[in-house]
Amino acid sequence: MPKKLHFLLIIFFLAFFNFSGIAQENDFQHGLMNVGMGGVIGGIGAVINKAPDQTLGKTLLKGFAQGAIGGYFVFESKRLVRRFAREKKYNYIWPSKLVNAAGNSIIENAAANRNFWERMHLNLAFNRIEIDFKNRFKLKYRIMPFALSRAAYLFTQARLDVDRSMVFGTLVFSQRIPEILGEKGSNGKAMLSSILLRRGSGQRTEAHEIIHTYQFENFSGINTIFDRPRSRLEQESKFVRIYNKIFHTDFNALFSQGLYSLETEIKGYRENSFEKEARHFSE
């Protein structure tokens, strides 16, 4: 791995723990974290994907500013989830999901050193639907393998709730007493983009787990750091070319879960910034 990438990844982790150290007691603080992380991901990714003729300062500033705008969209999407939790109106969920998708798309474009409008994507469980506005509205469908593996696991452990899945725009599973939840006594659990709920759980639990699925997607801009290595491998390997046509590798799963585990180890479950944010936007 190039030294520059090592250095930038260290900056990312330091920035994450700096932002996660914010008190997270009100909307301003949560907004600052989402905007800040969007900016950091956008700025670092833009530098990694910088063209030789582009200046470092301008590229970093553009990537950070664009990523911050995407982070604000993400923040507003989470506020819509909170309105769902409080007002118990399911018609907030799809608007929230679309705003969240727009925010993450803007962050991804920033991290890939693209203009904010060039590509937009929507994740439906492990399915990624992408529209390339710059290339005559080209539509691309791919599968996210890590998200697929978690969905496949839940298919073996619980019953698919088709109605809730349609309402939430992702796969939702339920059981009366799921063994996975019974161990911790919780009412729900998000596994990347899929959700497991104890039968009879209410809107606050649903909102809490929706926020966790958003947190997984919020790191999707990190995947762009592999764009250039992936392109080189495509030129050398037919297998890689075929793989990349079918799959969009969601490396953000490794980052988000790694950070979650590390924070839990350091701060404990309840003080983990992921859990604090999920509580804030579901209560």
C-alpha positions as CSV (number, residue, x, y, z in Angstrom):
1,M,0.0,0.0,0.0
2,P,1.5,3.4,-0.9
3,K,2.8,5.6,1.9
4,K,0.4,8.3,1.0
5,L,-2.6,6.0,1.4
6,H,-1.3,4.8,4.8
7,F,-1.0,8.5,5.9
8,L,-4.5,9.4,4.7
9,L,-6.1,6.4,6.3
10,I,-4.4,7.4,9.6
11,I,-5.9,10.8,9.2
12,F,-9.3,9.3,8.6
13,F,-9.2,7.2,11.8
14,L,-8.0,10.1,13.8
15,A,-10.7,12.3,12.4
16,F,-13.4,9.7,13.1
17,F,-12.4,9.4,16.8
18,N,-12.2,13.1,17.0
19,F,-15.7,13.5,15.7
20,S,-17.0,10.6,17.7
21,G,-15.7,12.3,20.8
22,I,-18.3,15.1,20.3
23,A,-20.9,14.9,23.1
24,Q,-23.7,13.9,20.7
25,E,-26.4,15.4,22.9
26,N,-28.3,17.5,20.4
27,D,-28.9,17.9,16.7
28,F,-26.1,20.4,16.2
29,Q,-23.5,18.0,17.5
30,H,-24.9,15.1,15.5
31,G,-25.1,17.3,12.4
32,L,-21.5,18.3,12.9
33,M,-20.4,14.7,13.1
34,N,-22.2,13.7,9.9
35,V,-21.1,16.8,8.0
36,G,-17.5,16.5,9.2
37,M,-17.2,12.8,8.4
38,G,-18.7,13.3,5.0
39,G,-16.1,16.1,4.4
40,V,-13.2,13.9,5.6
41,I,-14.2,10.9,3.5
42,G,-14.7,13.2,0.4
43,G,-11.5,15.1,0.9
44,I,-9.3,12.1,1.5
45,G,-10.8,10.1,-1.3
46,A,-10.5,13.0,-3.7
47,V,-6.7,13.3,-2.9
48,I,-6.2,9.6,-3.5
49,N,-8.1,9.8,-6.8
50,K,-6.5,13.1,-7.9
51,A,-5.5,13.5,-11.5
52,P,-1.8,14.3,-12.1
53,D,-2.6,17.8,-13.4
54,Q,-4.8,18.7,-10.5
55,T,-3.4,20.6,-7.5
56,L,-3.5,19.1,-4.1
57,G,-5.1,22.0,-2.3
58,K,-7.9,22.6,-4.7
59,T,-8.7,18.9,-4.9
60,L,-8.7,18.5,-1.2
61,L,-10.9,21.6,-0.7
62,K,-13.4,20.6,-3.4
63,G,-13.6,17.0,-2.1
64,F,-14.1,18.1,1.5
65,A,-16.7,20.7,0.7
66,Q,-18.7,18.4,-1.6
67,G,-18.5,15.5,1.0
68,A,-19.7,17.9,3.7
69,I,-22.7,18.8,1.6
70,G,-23.4,15.0,1.3
71,G,-23.0,14.6,5.0
72,Y,-25.7,17.3,5.6
73,F,-28.1,15.3,3.4
74,V,-27.3,12.2,5.5
75,F,-28.0,14.1,8.7
76,E,-31.4,15.3,7.4
77,S,-32.3,11.8,6.4
78,K,-31.7,10.6,9.9
79,R,-33.9,13.5,11.2
80,L,-36.7,12.1,9.0
81,V,-36.3,8.7,10.7
82,R,-36.7,10.4,14.0
83,R,-40.0,11.9,12.8
84,F,-41.1,8.4,11.9
85,A,-40.3,7.2,15.4
86,R,-42.1,10.0,17.1
87,E,-45.1,10.4,14.8
88,K,-45.4,6.7,14.0
89,K,-46.0,7.5,10.3
90,Y,-44.3,5.0,7.9
91,N,-44.6,7.5,5.0
92,Y,-41.4,9.2,6.3
93,I,-39.2,6.1,5.7
94,W,-38.9,6.2,1.9
95,P,-38.3,10.0,1.7
96,S,-35.6,9.4,4.3
97,K,-34.1,6.6,2.4
98,L,-33.9,8.7,-0.8
99,V,-32.4,11.7,0.9
100,N,-29.8,9.3,2.5
101,A,-29.0,7.8,-0.9
102,A,-28.5,11.3,-2.3
103,G,-26.2,12.2,0.5
104,N,-24.1,9.1,0.2
105,S,-23.9,9.5,-3.6
106,I,-22.6,13.0,-3.2
107,I,-20.0,11.8,-0.7
108,E,-19.0,9.0,-3.1
109,N,-18.7,11.4,-6.0
110,A,-16.5,13.6,-3.9
111,A,-14.3,10.8,-2.8
112,A,-14.0,9.6,-6.4
113,N,-13.0,13.1,-7.5
114,R,-16.1,13.4,-9.5
115,N,-18.6,16.3,-9.7
116,F,-21.4,15.9,-7.1
117,W,-24.1,15.1,-9.7
118,E,-22.3,12.6,-11.9
119,R,-23.5,9.4,-10.3
120,M,-26.3,8.6,-8.0
121,H,-27.0,5.2,-6.4
122,L,-29.7,3.6,-4.3
123,N,-29.1,0.5,-2.1
124,L,-32.0,-1.9,-1.6
125,A,-30.7,-4.5,0.8
126,F,-27.7,-6.1,-0.9
127,N,-28.7,-4.6,-4.3
128,R,-27.0,-1.5,-5.6
129,I,-28.7,0.4,-8.4
130,E,-26.6,3.2,-10.0
131,I,-27.4,5.9,-12.5
132,D,-24.6,7.5,-14.4
133,F,-25.9,11.0,-15.4
134,K,-22.7,11.9,-17.2
135,N,-22.9,8.8,-19.4
136,R,-26.4,9.2,-20.9
137,F,-28.2,8.1,-17.7
138,K,-26.6,4.7,-18.0
139,L,-28.2,2.3,-15.4
140,K,-26.0,-0.3,-13.6
141,Y,-27.1,-3.0,-11.2
142,R,-24.7,-4.9,-9.0
143,I,-24.7,-7.0,-5.8
144,M,-22.9,-6.0,-2.6
145,P,-21.3,-9.3,-1.4
146,F,-20.8,-8.6,2.3
147,A,-24.4,-7.3,2.6
148,L,-25.5,-10.4,0.7
149,S,-23.8,-12.7,3.1
150,R,-25.6,-11.2,6.1
151,A,-28.9,-11.4,4.3
152,A,-28.3,-15.0,3.5
153,Y,-27.5,-15.7,7.1
154,L,-30.7,-14.1,8.3
155,F,-32.7,-16.2,5.8
156,T,-31.5,-19.2,7.7
157,Q,-32.3,-17.8,11.1
158,A,-35.6,-16.0,10.8
159,R,-38.7,-15.3,8.6
160,L,-38.7,-12.7,6.0
161,D,-41.3,-10.0,6.7
162,V,-42.3,-9.1,3.1
163,D,-44.6,-6.2,4.1
164,R,-42.0,-4.5,6.3
165,S,-39.3,-5.1,3.7
166,M,-41.4,-3.2,1.1
167,V,-42.1,-0.3,3.6
168,F,-38.4,0.0,4.7
169,G,-36.8,-0.6,1.3
170,T,-34.5,-3.3,2.7
171,L,-34.8,-6.8,3.9
172,V,-36.6,-7.1,7.3
173,F,-36.7,-10.4,9.2
174,S,-38.7,-11.3,12.3
175,Q,-39.3,-14.0,14.8
176,R,-41.2,-14.2,18.0
177,I,-38.1,-15.0,20.0
178,P,-35.0,-14.9,17.8
179,E,-32.0,-16.6,19.3
180,I,-29.7,-13.9,17.9
181,L,-31.6,-11.3,19.9
182,G,-32.3,-13.5,22.9
183,E,-28.6,-13.5,23.9
184,K,-28.6,-9.7,24.5
185,G,-32.2,-9.2,25.3
186,S,-32.6,-6.6,22.6
187,N,-35.6,-6.1,20.3
188,G,-33.7,-5.6,17.1
189,K,-30.4,-6.0,15.3
190,A,-29.1,-4.5,12.0
191,M,-26.7,-6.7,10.0
192,L,-25.2,-4.2,7.5
193,S,-28.2,-3.5,5.3
194,S,-30.6,-6.1,6.7
195,I,-32.7,-5.9,9.8
196,L,-33.8,-8.5,12.3
197,L,-36.7,-7.5,14.6
198,R,-38.4,-9.3,17.5
199,R,-42.0,-9.8,16.6
200,G,-44.2,-7.1,18.0
201,S,-41.4,-4.5,18.3
202,G,-42.4,-0.9,17.9
203,Q,-41.5,2.1,15.8
204,R,-38.6,3.2,18.0
205,T,-36.9,-0.1,17.6
206,E,-37.5,0.0,13.9
207,A,-36.1,3.5,13.7
208,H,-33.1,2.5,15.8
209,E,-32.2,-0.3,13.4
210,I,-32.8,1.8,10.3
211,I,-30.2,4.3,11.6
212,H,-27.7,1.4,11.9
213,T,-28.3,0.5,8.3
214,Y,-27.6,4.1,7.3
215,Q,-24.4,4.0,9.3
216,F,-23.2,1.1,7.2
217,E,-24.0,3.0,4.0
218,N,-22.4,6.3,5.3
219,F,-19.0,4.8,4.9
220,S,-19.5,3.8,1.2
221,G,-17.3,6.6,0.0
222,I,-14.3,4.7,1.4
223,N,-14.8,2.1,-1.4
224,T,-13.5,4.7,-3.9
225,I,-9.9,4.3,-2.6
226,F,-9.8,0.9,-4.4
227,D,-11.0,2.4,-7.7
228,R,-7.6,2.7,-9.3
229,P,-6.2,-0.7,-8.1
230,R,-9.4,-2.3,-9.3
231,S,-9.1,-0.7,-12.7
232,R,-5.5,-2.0,-13.1
233,L,-6.6,-5.5,-12.1
234,E,-9.5,-5.4,-14.7
235,Q,-6.9,-4.8,-17.4
236,E,-4.9,-7.8,-16.3
237,S,-7.7,-10.3,-15.4
238,K,-10.8,-11.4,-17.2
239,F,-12.1,-12.9,-14.0
240,V,-11.9,-9.5,-12.2
241,R,-13.7,-7.8,-15.1
242,I,-16.6,-10.3,-14.9
243,Y,-16.6,-10.0,-11.1
244,N,-16.8,-6.2,-11.1
245,K,-19.7,-6.3,-13.6
246,I,-21.7,-8.5,-11.1
247,F,-20.5,-7.2,-7.7
248,H,-19.8,-3.9,-6.1
249,T,-17.5,-4.9,-3.2
250,D,-18.8,-3.1,-0.1
251,F,-15.5,-2.7,1.8
252,N,-17.3,-0.1,3.9
253,A,-18.7,-3.1,5.8
254,L,-15.3,-3.9,7.1
255,F,-14.6,-0.3,8.0
256,S,-17.9,0.3,9.8
257,Q,-17.9,-3.0,11.7
258,G,-14.2,-2.5,12.6
259,L,-14.8,1.0,14.0
260,Y,-18.0,-0.2,15.8
261,S,-16.0,-3.0,17.5
262,L,-13.1,-0.8,18.4
263,E,-15.3,1.9,19.9
264,T,-17.2,-0.7,21.9
265,E,-14.0,-2.1,23.2
266,I,-12.7,1.4,24.2
267,K,-15.9,3.1,25.4
268,G,-18.4,0.3,26.0
269,Y,-21.6,-0.5,24.3
270,R,-23.8,2.4,25.4
271,E,-21.1,5.1,24.9
272,N,-20.3,3.8,21.4
273,S,-21.0,6.7,19.0
274,F,-22.9,4.4,16.6
275,E,-25.3,3.4,19.4
276,K,-25.6,7.0,20.7
277,E,-26.6,8.2,17.3
278,A,-29.1,5.4,16.8
279,R,-30.7,6.3,20.2
280,H,-30.7,10.0,19.4
281,F,-32.6,9.6,16.1
282,S,-35.1,7.0,17.4
283,E,-36.3,8.6,20.6
